[in-house]
GROMACS .gro file of C-alpha atoms in nm:
model
  408
    1MET     CA    1  -0.008  -0.003   0.021
    2PRO     CA    2   0.156   0.339  -0.100
    3GLY     CA    3   0.226   0.585   0.178
    4HIS     CA    4   0.065   0.937   0.201
    5ARG     CA    5   0.285   1.207   0.070
    6SER     CA    6   0.367   1.474   0.275
    7LYS     CA    7   0.266   1.868   0.257
    8SER     CA    8   0.627   1.960   0.130
    9GLU     CA    9   0.637   1.694  -0.128
   10LYS     CA   10   0.249   1.768  -0.277
   11HIS     CA   11   0.399   2.126  -0.295
   12ASP     CA   12   0.719   1.981  -0.487
   13GLY     CA   13   0.510   1.769  -0.714
   14ASP     CA   14   0.273   2.080  -0.789
   15LYS     CA   15   0.576   2.288  -0.892
   16GLN     CA   16   0.697   2.034  -1.110
   17LEU     CA   17   0.346   1.984  -1.295
   18ARG     CA   18   0.325   2.367  -1.346
   19ARG     CA   19   0.368   2.482  -1.690
   20ASP     CA   20   0.503   2.784  -1.823
   21PRO     CA   21   0.316   3.093  -1.765
   22TYR     CA   22   0.379   3.232  -2.096
   23GLU     CA   23   0.249   2.863  -2.249
   24VAL     CA   24  -0.041   2.908  -2.050
   25LEU     CA   25  -0.155   3.239  -2.175
   26GLY     CA   26  -0.067   3.165  -2.548
   27VAL     CA   27   0.197   3.466  -2.554
   28SER     CA   28   0.597   3.499  -2.622
   29ARG     CA   29   0.870   3.598  -2.383
   30SER     CA   30   0.879   3.934  -2.569
   31SER     CA   31   0.497   4.024  -2.546
   32THR     CA   32   0.393   4.361  -2.417
   33ASP     CA   33   0.193   4.370  -2.124
   34GLN     CA   34  -0.103   4.500  -2.323
   35GLU     CA   35  -0.091   4.179  -2.518
   36ILE     CA   36  -0.072   3.979  -2.227
   37LYS     CA   37  -0.361   4.153  -2.070
   38THR     CA   38  -0.587   4.071  -2.348
   39ALA     CA   39  -0.487   3.732  -2.348
   40TYR     CA   40  -0.530   3.679  -1.991
   41ARG     CA   41  -0.905   3.833  -2.019
   42LYS     CA   42  -0.998   3.625  -2.290
   43MET     CA   43  -0.872   3.289  -2.139
   44ALA     CA   44  -1.028   3.395  -1.815
   45LEU     CA   45  -1.378   3.463  -1.975
   46LYS     CA   46  -1.349   3.109  -2.162
   47TYR     CA   47  -1.279   2.940  -1.838
   48HIS     CA   48  -1.471   3.129  -1.589
   49PRO     CA   49  -1.682   2.945  -1.307
   50ASP     CA   50  -1.927   3.105  -1.385
   51LYS     CA   51  -1.960   2.971  -1.739
   52ASN     CA   52  -1.857   2.626  -1.656
   53ALA     CA   53  -2.041   2.516  -1.370
   54ASN     CA   54  -1.949   2.134  -1.273
   55ASP     CA   55  -1.661   2.126  -1.488
   56PRO     CA   56  -1.316   2.047  -1.260
   57LYS     CA   57  -1.129   2.094  -1.580
   58ALA     CA   58  -1.235   2.471  -1.624
   59ALA     CA   59  -1.184   2.551  -1.264
   60ASP     CA   60  -0.825   2.404  -1.288
   61MET     CA   61  -0.754   2.587  -1.615
   62PHE     CA   62  -0.895   2.918  -1.469
   63LYS     CA   63  -0.662   2.863  -1.153
   64GLU     CA   64  -0.357   2.806  -1.378
   65VAL     CA   65  -0.428   3.085  -1.614
   66THR     CA   66  -0.487   3.332  -1.309
   67PHE     CA   67  -0.169   3.210  -1.142
   68SER     CA   68   0.015   3.267  -1.465
   69TYR     CA   69  -0.112   3.649  -1.514
   70ASN     CA   70  -0.042   3.712  -1.155
   71ILE     CA   71   0.329   3.666  -1.219
   72LEU     CA   72   0.363   3.814  -1.569
   73SER     CA   73   0.152   4.105  -1.487
   74ASP     CA   74   0.382   4.220  -1.217
   75PRO     CA   75   0.723   4.353  -1.383
   76ASP     CA   76   0.919   4.264  -1.067
   77LYS     CA   77   0.788   3.858  -1.081
   78ARG     CA   78   0.812   3.884  -1.432
   79ARG     CA   79   1.162   3.951  -1.406
   80GLN     CA   80   1.225   3.717  -1.163
   81TYR     CA   81   1.045   3.422  -1.310
   82ASP     CA   82   1.259   3.507  -1.631
   83SER     CA   83   1.589   3.491  -1.439
   84ALA     CA   84   1.518   3.175  -1.231
   85GLY     CA   85   1.173   3.002  -1.287
   86PHE     CA   86   0.926   2.938  -1.019
   87GLU     CA   87   1.198   2.925  -0.746
   88ALA     CA   88   1.234   3.323  -0.767
   89VAL     CA   89   0.846   3.369  -0.733
   90GLU     CA   90   0.719   3.339  -0.400
   91SER     CA   91   0.373   3.147  -0.482
   92ASP     CA   92   0.226   3.105  -0.157
   93ASN     CA   93   0.194   3.549  -0.155
   94GLN     CA   94   0.008   3.560  -0.513
   95GLU     CA   95  -0.247   3.803  -0.465
   96LEU     CA   96  -0.578   3.661  -0.656
   97GLU     CA   97  -0.833   3.879  -0.811
   98LEU     CA   98  -1.204   3.803  -0.674
   99ASP     CA   99  -1.497   3.810  -0.881
  100LEU     CA  100  -1.764   3.956  -0.619
  101SER     CA  101  -2.082   3.837  -0.842
  102SER     CA  102  -1.947   3.494  -0.785
  103LEU     CA  103  -1.917   3.489  -0.418
  104GLY     CA  104  -2.200   3.372  -0.183
  105ALA     CA  105  -2.289   3.631   0.083
  106VAL     CA  106  -2.112   3.478   0.364
  107ASN     CA  107  -1.773   3.522   0.163
  108THR     CA  108  -1.861   3.837   0.010
  109MET     CA  109  -1.906   3.940   0.403
  110PHE     CA  110  -1.556   3.859   0.516
  111ALA     CA  111  -1.416   4.026   0.190
  112ALA     CA  112  -1.589   4.362   0.311
  113LEU     CA  113  -1.467   4.327   0.644
  114PHE     CA  114  -1.087   4.243   0.536
  115SER     CA  115  -1.132   4.514   0.323
  116LYS     CA  116  -1.253   4.736   0.589
  117LEU     CA  117  -0.963   4.631   0.817
  118GLY     CA  118  -0.731   4.776   0.587
  119VAL     CA  119  -0.618   4.462   0.371
  120PRO     CA  120  -0.600   4.543  -0.005
  121ILE     CA  121  -0.841   4.296  -0.157
  122LYS     CA  122  -0.825   4.308  -0.557
  123THR     CA  123  -1.160   4.235  -0.729
  124THR     CA  124  -1.231   4.153  -1.096
  125VAL     CA  125  -1.519   4.231  -1.332
  126SER     CA  126  -1.788   4.028  -1.359
  127ALA     CA  127  -1.757   3.758  -1.614
  128THR     CA  128  -2.142   3.829  -1.711
  129VAL     CA  129  -2.046   4.209  -1.785
  130LEU     CA  130  -1.771   4.077  -2.007
  131GLU     CA  131  -1.966   3.831  -2.187
  132GLU     CA  132  -2.247   4.038  -2.287
  133ALA     CA  133  -2.003   4.348  -2.387
  134LEU     CA  134  -1.801   4.069  -2.595
  135ASN     CA  135  -2.127   3.975  -2.781
  136GLY     CA  136  -2.238   4.330  -2.825
  137VAL     CA  137  -2.557   4.291  -2.605
  138VAL     CA  138  -2.499   4.599  -2.361
  139THR     CA  139  -2.651   4.951  -2.383
  140ILE     CA  140  -2.446   5.252  -2.465
  141ARG     CA  141  -2.530   5.613  -2.404
  142PRO     CA  142  -2.348   5.919  -2.575
  143LEU     CA  143  -2.105   6.117  -2.355
  144PRO     CA  144  -2.071   6.452  -2.486
  145LEU     CA  145  -1.701   6.579  -2.471
  146GLY     CA  146  -1.687   6.829  -2.216
  147GLN     CA  147  -2.007   6.733  -2.022
  148PHE     CA  148  -2.054   6.534  -1.708
  149ILE     CA  149  -2.303   6.269  -1.628
  150SER     CA  150  -2.396   6.170  -1.286
  151LYS     CA  151  -2.573   5.826  -1.199
  152ARG     CA  152  -2.616   5.552  -0.971
  153VAL     CA  153  -2.481   5.196  -1.126
  154GLU     CA  154  -2.567   4.878  -0.907
  155LYS     CA  155  -2.319   4.640  -0.766
  156GLN     CA  156  -2.128   4.435  -1.017
  157CYS     CA  157  -2.299   4.576  -1.274
  158ALA     CA  158  -2.177   4.880  -1.557
  159HIS     CA  159  -2.279   5.140  -1.743
  160PHE     CA  160  -2.141   5.238  -2.098
  161TYR     CA  161  -2.057   5.549  -2.267
  162SER     CA  162  -1.941   5.628  -2.613
  163VAL     CA  163  -1.724   5.961  -2.655
  164THR     CA  164  -1.630   6.059  -3.038
  165ILE     CA  165  -1.364   6.252  -3.076
  166THR     CA  166  -1.204   6.451  -3.374
  167GLU     CA  167  -0.802   6.440  -3.521
  168GLU     CA  168  -0.759   6.766  -3.353
  169GLU     CA  169  -0.867   6.665  -3.021
  170ALA     CA  170  -0.696   6.334  -3.052
  171ARG     CA  171  -0.382   6.523  -3.119
  172ALA     CA  172  -0.439   6.750  -2.824
  173GLY     CA  173  -0.473   6.468  -2.588
  174PHE     CA  174  -0.814   6.321  -2.419
  175VAL     CA  175  -0.921   6.256  -2.097
  176CYS     CA  176  -1.176   6.056  -1.891
  177ARG     CA  177  -1.226   6.082  -1.536
  178VAL     CA  178  -1.511   5.958  -1.273
  179HIS     CA  179  -1.525   6.092  -0.925
  180SER     CA  180  -1.791   5.945  -0.623
  181SER     CA  181  -1.881   6.210  -0.390
  182ASP     CA  182  -2.007   5.950  -0.161
  183LYS     CA  183  -1.672   5.751  -0.160
  184SER     CA  184  -1.812   5.456  -0.365
  185LYS     CA  185  -1.595   5.198  -0.500
  186PHE     CA  186  -1.595   5.164  -0.898
  187LYS     CA  187  -1.379   5.089  -1.204
  188LEU     CA  188  -1.333   5.269  -1.469
  189LEU     CA  189  -1.287   5.048  -1.775
  190TYR     CA  190  -1.187   5.124  -2.172
  191PHE     CA  191  -1.271   4.903  -2.446
  192ASP     CA  192  -1.138   4.786  -2.763
  193GLN     CA  193  -1.422   4.722  -3.020
  194GLU     CA  194  -1.390   4.387  -3.222
  195GLU     CA  195  -1.469   4.313  -3.587
  196ASN     CA  196  -1.798   4.132  -3.482
  197GLY     CA  197  -1.931   4.453  -3.303
  198GLY     CA  198  -1.832   4.320  -2.925
  199LEU     CA  199  -1.631   4.469  -2.703
  200SER     CA  200  -1.314   4.334  -2.515
  201LEU     CA  201  -1.175   4.492  -2.234
  202ALA     CA  202  -0.841   4.685  -2.277
  203LEU     CA  203  -0.788   4.887  -1.972
  204GLN     CA  204  -0.934   4.907  -1.634
  205GLU     CA  205  -0.856   5.143  -1.367
  206ASP     CA  206  -0.979   5.124  -0.960
  207SER     CA  207  -1.127   5.404  -0.771
  208ALA     CA  208  -0.903   5.536  -0.506
  209LYS     CA  209  -0.966   5.824  -0.223
  210THR     CA  210  -0.841   6.122  -0.299
  211GLY     CA  211  -0.948   6.399  -0.025
  212LYS     CA  212  -1.295   6.359   0.024
  213VAL     CA  213  -1.407   6.169  -0.304
  214THR     CA  214  -1.311   5.871  -0.476
  215SER     CA  215  -1.193   5.888  -0.831
  216ALA     CA  216  -1.001   5.710  -1.124
  217GLY     CA  217  -0.903   5.864  -1.457
  218MET     CA  218  -0.747   5.791  -1.782
  219TYR     CA  219  -0.517   6.018  -1.946
  220PHE     CA  220  -0.451   5.965  -2.324
  221LEU     CA  221  -0.183   6.276  -2.357
  222GLY     CA  222   0.082   6.161  -2.597
  223PHE     CA  223   0.334   6.099  -2.372
  224PRO     CA  224   0.400   5.794  -2.127
  225VAL     CA  225   0.159   5.880  -1.832
  226TYR     CA  226   0.198   5.653  -1.501
  227ARG     CA  227  -0.102   5.465  -1.250
  228LEU     CA  228  -0.005   5.397  -0.940
  229ASP     CA  229  -0.121   5.037  -0.804
  230HIS     CA  230  -0.179   5.066  -0.376
  231THR     CA  231  -0.228   4.699  -0.366
  232MET     CA  232   0.132   4.607  -0.518
  233ASN     CA  233   0.347   4.419  -0.267
  234SER     CA  234   0.075   4.495   0.007
  235ILE     CA  235   0.165   4.138   0.170
  236ALA     CA  236   0.530   4.208   0.184
  237ALA     CA  237   0.481   4.566   0.353
  238ALA     CA  238   0.245   4.393   0.608
  239LYS     CA  239   0.544   4.141   0.705
  240ASP     CA  240   0.805   4.452   0.746
  241PRO     CA  241   0.678   4.815   0.851
  242ASP     CA  242   0.984   4.926   0.640
  243THR     CA  243   0.892   4.760   0.372
  244SER     CA  244   0.566   4.981   0.316
  245PHE     CA  245   0.802   5.264   0.257
  246PHE     CA  246   1.065   5.143   0.008
  247ARG     CA  247   0.803   4.947  -0.170
  248LYS     CA  248   0.539   5.256  -0.197
  249LEU     CA  249   0.642   5.358  -0.562
  250ASP     CA  250   0.664   4.996  -0.684
  251GLY     CA  251   0.324   5.007  -0.845
  252PHE     CA  252   0.422   5.319  -1.029
  253GLN     CA  253   0.369   5.186  -1.372
  254PRO     CA  254   0.327   5.368  -1.706
  255CYS     CA  255  -0.045   5.306  -1.874
  256GLU     CA  256  -0.048   5.083  -2.132
  257LEU     CA  257  -0.207   5.352  -2.380
  258THR     CA  258  -0.037   5.697  -2.431
  259GLU     CA  259  -0.277   5.830  -2.704
  260LEU     CA  260  -0.587   5.738  -2.858
  261LYS     CA  261  -0.711   5.780  -3.249
  262ALA     CA  262  -0.978   5.972  -3.401
  263GLY     CA  263  -1.326   5.830  -3.394
  264THR     CA  264  -1.548   5.675  -3.112
  265HIS     CA  265  -1.431   5.508  -2.813
  266VAL     CA  266  -1.628   5.293  -2.549
  267PHE     CA  267  -1.543   5.347  -2.171
  268ALA     CA  268  -1.764   5.207  -1.882
  269VAL     CA  269  -1.836   5.271  -1.509
  270TYR     CA  270  -1.857   4.955  -1.313
  271GLY     CA  271  -1.999   4.910  -0.947
  272ASP     CA  272  -1.739   4.755  -0.724
  273ASN     CA  273  -1.902   4.845  -0.384
  274PHE     CA  274  -1.974   4.476  -0.196
  275PHE     CA  275  -2.315   4.540  -0.125
  276LYS     CA  276  -2.451   4.879  -0.243
  277SER     CA  277  -2.499   5.068  -0.526
  278ALA     CA  278  -2.214   5.304  -0.647
  279ASN     CA  279  -2.300   5.711  -0.747
  280TYR     CA  280  -2.094   5.848  -0.982
  281THR     CA  281  -2.018   6.113  -1.191
  282ILE     CA  282  -1.834   6.111  -1.525
  283GLU     CA  283  -1.683   6.344  -1.802
  284ALA     CA  284  -1.471   6.320  -2.076
  285LEU     CA  285  -1.235   6.646  -2.180
  286CYS     CA  286  -1.013   6.758  -2.442
  287ALA     CA  287  -0.663   6.832  -2.307
  288ALA     CA  288  -0.646   7.103  -2.523
  289PRO     CA  289  -0.700   7.396  -2.251
  290PHE     CA  290  -0.522   7.232  -2.005
  291SER     CA  291  -0.135   7.284  -2.144
  292GLU     CA  292  -0.002   7.380  -1.844
  293GLU     CA  293  -0.143   7.080  -1.637
  294LYS     CA  294   0.014   6.844  -1.926
  295ASP     CA  295   0.343   7.020  -1.882
  296ASN     CA  296   0.303   6.988  -1.445
  297LEU     CA  297   0.199   6.653  -1.498
  298ARG     CA  298   0.487   6.536  -1.701
  299ASN     CA  299   0.746   6.705  -1.436
  300ILE     CA  300   0.578   6.583  -1.131
  301GLU     CA  301   0.580   6.197  -1.273
  302ALA     CA  302   0.950   6.241  -1.367
  303GLN     CA  303   1.044   6.375  -1.012
  304ILE     CA  304   0.857   6.059  -0.879
  305LEU     CA  305   1.067   5.825  -1.104
  306SER     CA  306   1.364   6.012  -0.991
  307LYS     CA  307   1.248   5.992  -0.643
  308ARG     CA  308   1.214   5.599  -0.703
  309ALA     CA  309   1.514   5.558  -0.807
  310GLU     CA  310   1.668   5.727  -0.486
  311ILE     CA  311   1.490   5.543  -0.272
  312SER     CA  312   1.631   5.249  -0.417
  313LYS     CA  313   1.961   5.327  -0.347
  314PHE     CA  314   1.898   5.487   0.014
  315GLU     CA  315   1.733   5.143   0.118
  316ALA     CA  316   2.051   4.942   0.068
  317GLU     CA  317   2.217   5.222   0.314
  318TYR     CA  318   1.969   5.227   0.523
  319ARG     CA  319   1.937   4.848   0.567
  320GLU     CA  320   2.312   4.872   0.655
  321VAL     CA  321   2.294   5.137   0.872
  322LEU     CA  322   1.992   4.954   1.046
  323ALA     CA  323   2.209   4.637   1.098
  324GLN     CA  324   2.501   4.846   1.258
  325PHE     CA  325   2.266   4.988   1.493
  326THR     CA  326   2.138   4.665   1.604
  327GLU     CA  327   2.437   4.507   1.645
  328MET     CA  328   2.543   4.832   1.884
  329THR     CA  329   2.247   4.823   2.094
  330SER     CA  330   2.300   4.425   2.131
  331ARG     CA  331   2.640   4.513   2.232
  332TYR     CA  332   2.533   4.815   2.440
  333ALA     CA  333   2.308   4.591   2.659
  334HIS     CA  334   2.577   4.300   2.671
  335GLU     CA  335   2.830   4.553   2.823
  336MET     CA  336   2.590   4.684   3.093
  337GLN     CA  337   2.522   4.353   3.204
  338ALA     CA  338   2.875   4.292   3.196
  339ILE     CA  339   2.952   4.597   3.396
  340ASP     CA  340   2.686   4.531   3.657
  341GLU     CA  341   2.799   4.190   3.720
  342LEU     CA  342   3.179   4.320   3.779
  343LEU     CA  343   3.066   4.543   4.032
  344LYS     CA  344   2.842   4.284   4.182
  345GLN     CA  345   3.126   4.069   4.245
  346ARG     CA  346   3.333   4.373   4.381
  347ASN     CA  347   3.056   4.479   4.639
  348GLU     CA  348   3.086   4.109   4.728
  349ILE     CA  349   3.479   4.065   4.782
  350HIS     CA  350   3.417   4.420   4.989
  351ALA     CA  351   3.175   4.237   5.216
  352SER     CA  352   3.405   3.932   5.287
  353TYR     CA  353   3.617   4.162   5.465
  354THR     CA  354   3.492   4.105   5.848
  355ASN     CA  355   3.534   3.874   6.153
  356ALA     CA  356   3.191   3.986   6.271
  357PRO     CA  357   2.916   3.698   6.246
  358LEU     CA  358   2.612   3.836   6.019
  359LYS     CA  359   2.297   3.792   6.215
  360ARG     CA  360   2.048   3.648   5.963
  361SER     CA  361   1.681   3.629   6.036
  362THR     CA  362   1.512   3.311   5.899
  363SER     CA  363   1.181   3.357   5.653
  364LYS     CA  364   0.957   3.260   5.928
  365ASN     CA  365   1.088   3.510   6.202
  366ARG     CA  366   1.027   3.760   5.914
  367SER     CA  367   0.706   3.690   5.849
  368LYS     CA  368   0.601   3.677   6.206
  369SER     CA  369   0.758   3.996   6.262
  370SER     CA  370   0.618   4.153   5.953
  371SER     CA  371   0.238   4.018   6.048
  372LYS     CA  372   0.250   4.132   6.378
  373GLU     CA  373   0.352   4.485   6.282
  374ALA     CA  374   0.083   4.452   6.057
  375LYS     CA  375  -0.162   4.392   6.327
  376GLU     CA  376  -0.048   4.668   6.544
  377ASP     CA  377  -0.065   4.891   6.270
  378GLY     CA  378  -0.430   4.791   6.188
  379GLN     CA  379  -0.505   4.807   6.576
  380ALA     CA  380  -0.384   5.199   6.607
  381LYS     CA  381  -0.553   5.327   6.296
  382GLU     CA  382  -0.855   5.197   6.416
  383LYS     CA  383  -0.794   5.329   6.744
  384ARG     CA  384  -0.752   5.671   6.589
  385SER     CA  385  -1.073   5.636   6.339
  386THR     CA  386  -1.298   5.556   6.631
  387ARG     CA  387  -1.140   5.880   6.854
  388ASP     CA  388  -1.149   6.125   6.551
  389ARG     CA  389  -1.518   6.019   6.447
  390PRO     CA  390  -1.780   6.257   6.614
  391LYS     CA  391  -2.060   6.115   6.802
  392LYS     CA  392  -2.412   6.092   6.681
  393LYS     CA  393  -2.682   6.204   6.817
  394LYS     CA  394  -2.996   5.974   6.935
  395TRP     CA  395  -3.283   6.053   6.745
  396TYR     CA  396  -3.490   6.153   7.109
  397ASN     CA  397  -3.189   6.403   7.186
  398LEU     CA  398  -3.387   6.694   6.991
  399HIS     CA  399  -3.286   7.069   7.076
  400LEU     CA  400  -3.581   7.209   7.112
  401ARG     CA  401  -3.574   7.623   7.134
  402VAL     CA  402  -3.861   7.744   7.338
  403ASP     CA  403  -3.940   8.157   7.304
  404LYS     CA  404  -3.990   8.228   7.652
  405ARG     CA  405  -4.154   8.563   7.588
  406LYS     CA  406  -4.451   8.404   7.397
  407ALA     CA  407  -4.693   8.275   7.585
  408CYS     CA  408  -4.773   7.877   7.542
   0.00000   0.00000   0.00000
């Protein structure tokens, strides 16, 4: 009878059975981030559990696709995998994206609770919404350039909008922004239009708290614009408080698209709250009147990139000095203990210079004397309290004043 395998053996076996992430997603090692993201979304939609109920092979394939994308979508993990394979990637710390529409009520409550506690939970767009968009059966509302629309979208649902821009507007730059004054969670989505009339998800931006609102935006200004992923390296940061500082700008990555061509483009606002609908305001703007803002954005992002490089160098210096400080504090405690021990031995030697016997009281005598003293103190306190206590008058000792001048 074959013996049971240990957990470590099973884990090693799973590692050997893993396929190359590039092979799983059907992309080459030179593929761009956008090509990898497009391949992942198509395969995730194909093998999603909502579309393949009671199909264990599809469920396993969906997990494999998600695992592969989690490696290739992270620049650091992709670089580590390319250089050293799976061994360089911490598979136990992979962050999975949750489809809230496929979770039960209990699991959704747990996810909402963890989110309230500050645990970053990455969510994905519902497979139903993506499938309806791919089949071209969604309602698309026109969004006039320069105007805003305020709506309420139900959780795990989406409102689609079309924006038409000219050649001149495309050259000047284009911005689509969404904000929520009641701090609702949402996603801003951008779709590519397929030849069959369907829509495939190309870009997605999660809302983030900015002051008194939550907001998300896509900026197509003709030059690289960066986005900040707040959930990147969140698990590593939780393990080491210093890491949360040194990894703060790791999620500062360039957006996949820098400009849009003239024509009609489709955006969507997806409700990403756990239980309630999301209020939002969406607007599309031509960047021509915002030339100063464009220059300021380019300059400030260049400074952020420079600061990220500085922080990377500073981390090595900080870790070295911190190690020296830890060593010095440890030596300080050791030296202090050694000095105290030497002084104690010195005092004992001084005390040994005597011929007089030392009178030592036993513990039994000490306990008796201490209890006797405590008893005497208690009796003395009791006497003082009774002596100082004023005498209470009896109820019949009434002091009656009688006016002798008046007759009774």
